Amino acid sequence: MRDAVTTLIKNYDVAGKYFDRNAIDSLASYFATGTARVQAAAAINANAAAIVKQAGSKLFEELPELIRPGGNAYTTRRYAACLRDMDYYLRYATYALVAANMNVLDERVLQGLRETYNSLGVPIGSTVRGIQIMKDIAKEQAAAAGVANTAFVDEPFDYMTRELSEQDV
């Protein structure tokens, strides 16, 4: 897993270039938000089970057809699998948040996920909605932990929803 620093170094090294003003500004921005990123990740980690439970409840309240007979979260096994997947997305979003790099999401979460869900009949739209709900709750947790500007918390969640959402071909 790479972070913003190692990715930047790799890109400049491959190009055979010295750091320029853009690289220095990018590093300065990363380090300036480092404490807030770790603080937000700690708040999310400490409340992960509650975030997933609350997000699942809200998702099933918004989309009750998911837990009705024939729905994708109908039966205890499917319901548990849905919450397990939400926990998985939250954990990797937290990794990407600290690293300020979305590569881990591509490598560990998104690669082949849409195809797998489509083959299993798992609705992508409700998955995307669940991730969006978790983002809102995670931002609330970060704010409650004293993170003044939680805008950076959006990035990994928005990245996942953008990559999973249906795209025009």
Coordinates of C-alpha atoms in Angstrom, one line a residue:
M1 CA 0.0 0.0 0.0
R2 CA 1.4 3.4 -1.0
D3 CA 0.7 6.7 0.7
A4 CA 0.7 10.2 -0.8
V5 CA 4.4 10.6 -0.1
T6 CA 5.6 7.3 -1.7
T7 CA 3.4 7.8 -4.7
L8 CA 4.7 11.3 -5.3
I9 CA 8.3 10.2 -4.9
K10 CA 7.7 7.3 -7.3
N11 CA 6.1 9.5 -9.9
Y12 CA 8.9 12.0 -9.9
D13 CA 11.5 9.3 -9.8
V14 CA 10.0 7.5 -12.8
A15 CA 10.0 10.8 -14.7
G16 CA 13.6 11.5 -13.6
K17 CA 12.6 14.9 -12.2
Y18 CA 13.5 16.8 -9.1
F19 CA 10.6 18.0 -6.9
D20 CA 9.1 21.2 -8.2
R21 CA 6.8 23.7 -6.4
N22 CA 3.7 21.4 -7.0
A23 CA 5.4 18.5 -5.4
I24 CA 6.5 20.5 -2.4
D25 CA 3.0 22.0 -2.0
S26 CA 1.5 18.5 -2.3
L27 CA 3.7 17.2 0.5
A28 CA 3.1 20.3 2.7
S29 CA -0.7 19.8 2.3
Y30 CA -0.4 16.1 3.2
F31 CA 1.7 16.8 6.3
A32 CA -0.5 19.7 7.3
T33 CA -3.6 17.4 7.5
G34 CA -1.7 14.4 9.0
T35 CA -2.8 14.9 12.5
A36 CA -6.4 15.5 11.5
R37 CA -6.3 12.4 9.3
V38 CA -5.0 10.2 12.2
Q39 CA -7.5 11.8 14.6
A40 CA -10.4 11.1 12.2
A41 CA -9.2 7.5 11.6
A42 CA -8.9 6.9 15.4
A43 CA -12.5 8.2 15.9
I44 CA -13.8 6.0 13.0
N45 CA -11.9 3.0 14.3
A46 CA -13.1 3.4 17.9
N47 CA -16.7 3.6 16.6
A48 CA -16.6 1.3 13.6
A49 CA -19.2 -1.2 14.9
A50 CA -21.6 1.6 15.8
I51 CA -21.1 3.3 12.4
V52 CA -21.8 0.1 10.5
K53 CA -24.8 -0.7 12.7
Q54 CA -26.2 2.8 12.4
A55 CA -25.6 2.9 8.6
G56 CA -27.2 -0.5 8.1
S57 CA -30.3 0.6 10.1
K58 CA -30.6 3.8 8.1
L59 CA -30.0 1.9 4.8
F60 CA -32.7 -0.6 5.5
E61 CA -35.1 2.1 6.7
E62 CA -34.6 4.0 3.4
L63 CA -34.7 0.8 1.3
P64 CA -36.9 -1.7 3.2
E65 CA -37.3 -3.9 0.2
L66 CA -33.8 -5.2 0.9
I67 CA -34.9 -7.0 4.1
R68 CA -38.2 -8.2 2.8
P69 CA -38.6 -11.7 1.4
G70 CA -36.8 -11.8 -1.9
G71 CA -34.6 -8.8 -1.0
N72 CA -30.9 -9.0 -1.0
A73 CA -30.5 -8.7 2.8
Y74 CA -33.4 -11.1 3.5
T75 CA -32.4 -13.9 5.8
T76 CA -29.9 -13.6 8.7
R77 CA -27.0 -14.8 6.5
R78 CA -27.5 -12.2 3.8
Y79 CA -28.2 -9.5 6.4
A80 CA -24.9 -10.3 8.2
A81 CA -23.0 -10.4 4.8
C82 CA -24.3 -6.9 4.0
L83 CA -23.1 -5.6 7.4
R84 CA -19.8 -7.5 6.9
D85 CA -19.2 -5.8 3.6
M86 CA -20.1 -2.4 5.0
D87 CA -17.5 -2.9 7.7
Y88 CA -15.0 -3.9 5.0
Y89 CA -15.6 -0.7 3.1
L90 CA -15.3 1.4 6.2
R91 CA -12.0 -0.2 7.2
Y92 CA -10.4 0.3 3.8
A93 CA -11.8 3.8 3.5
T94 CA -10.0 4.5 6.8
Y95 CA -6.7 3.1 5.4
A96 CA -7.1 5.4 2.3
L97 CA -7.9 8.3 4.6
V98 CA -4.7 8.0 6.5
A99 CA -2.6 7.4 3.4
A100 CA -4.3 10.2 1.5
N101 CA -4.1 7.8 -1.4
M102 CA -6.9 5.8 -3.0
N103 CA -4.7 3.0 -4.5
V104 CA -5.5 0.7 -1.6
L105 CA -9.2 0.9 -2.5
D106 CA -8.5 -0.1 -6.1
E107 CA -6.2 -3.0 -5.0
R108 CA -8.2 -4.4 -2.1
V109 CA -11.8 -3.4 -2.6
L110 CA -12.9 -2.2 -6.0
Q111 CA -11.0 -4.5 -8.4
G112 CA -13.7 -6.9 -9.7
L113 CA -16.3 -5.9 -7.1
R114 CA -18.9 -4.6 -9.5
E115 CA -18.6 -7.7 -11.6
T116 CA -18.9 -10.0 -8.5
Y117 CA -21.9 -8.1 -7.2
N118 CA -23.6 -8.2 -10.6
S119 CA -23.0 -11.9 -11.0
L120 CA -24.5 -12.5 -7.5
G121 CA -27.4 -10.2 -8.1
V122 CA -26.3 -7.7 -5.4
P123 CA -27.8 -4.3 -6.2
I124 CA -25.0 -1.7 -6.7
G125 CA -27.2 1.2 -6.0
S126 CA -28.0 0.1 -2.4
T127 CA -24.3 -0.6 -1.9
V128 CA -23.4 2.9 -3.0
R129 CA -26.1 4.4 -0.8
G130 CA -24.8 2.4 2.2
I131 CA -21.3 3.8 1.6
Q132 CA -22.7 7.3 1.4
I133 CA -24.5 6.9 4.7
M134 CA -21.3 5.6 6.3
K135 CA -19.4 8.7 5.0
D136 CA -21.9 11.0 6.7
I137 CA -21.7 9.1 10.0
A138 CA -17.9 8.9 9.8
K139 CA -17.7 12.7 9.3
E140 CA -20.0 13.2 12.4
Q141 CA -17.6 11.0 14.4
A142 CA -14.6 12.9 13.2
A143 CA -16.2 16.2 14.1
A144 CA -17.2 14.9 17.5
A145 CA -13.5 13.9 18.0
G146 CA -12.5 17.5 17.5
V147 CA -11.5 17.5 13.8
A148 CA -12.4 21.0 12.7
N149 CA -12.5 20.5 8.9
T150 CA -13.8 17.0 8.0
A151 CA -13.9 17.6 4.2
F152 CA -11.0 15.2 3.6
V153 CA -13.1 12.4 5.1
D154 CA -15.2 12.5 1.9
E155 CA -12.4 11.5 -0.4
P156 CA -12.2 7.7 0.1
F157 CA -16.0 7.2 0.4
D158 CA -16.7 9.4 -2.7
Y159 CA -14.0 7.5 -4.6
M160 CA -15.7 4.2 -3.8
T161 CA -19.1 5.4 -4.7
R162 CA -17.9 7.0 -8.0
E163 CA -16.0 3.8 -9.0
L164 CA -19.0 1.5 -8.2
S165 CA -21.7 3.7 -9.7
E166 CA -23.0 2.9 -13.1
Q167 CA -21.0 4.6 -15.8
D168 CA -22.0 5.5 -19.3
V169 CA -20.3 3.4 -21.9

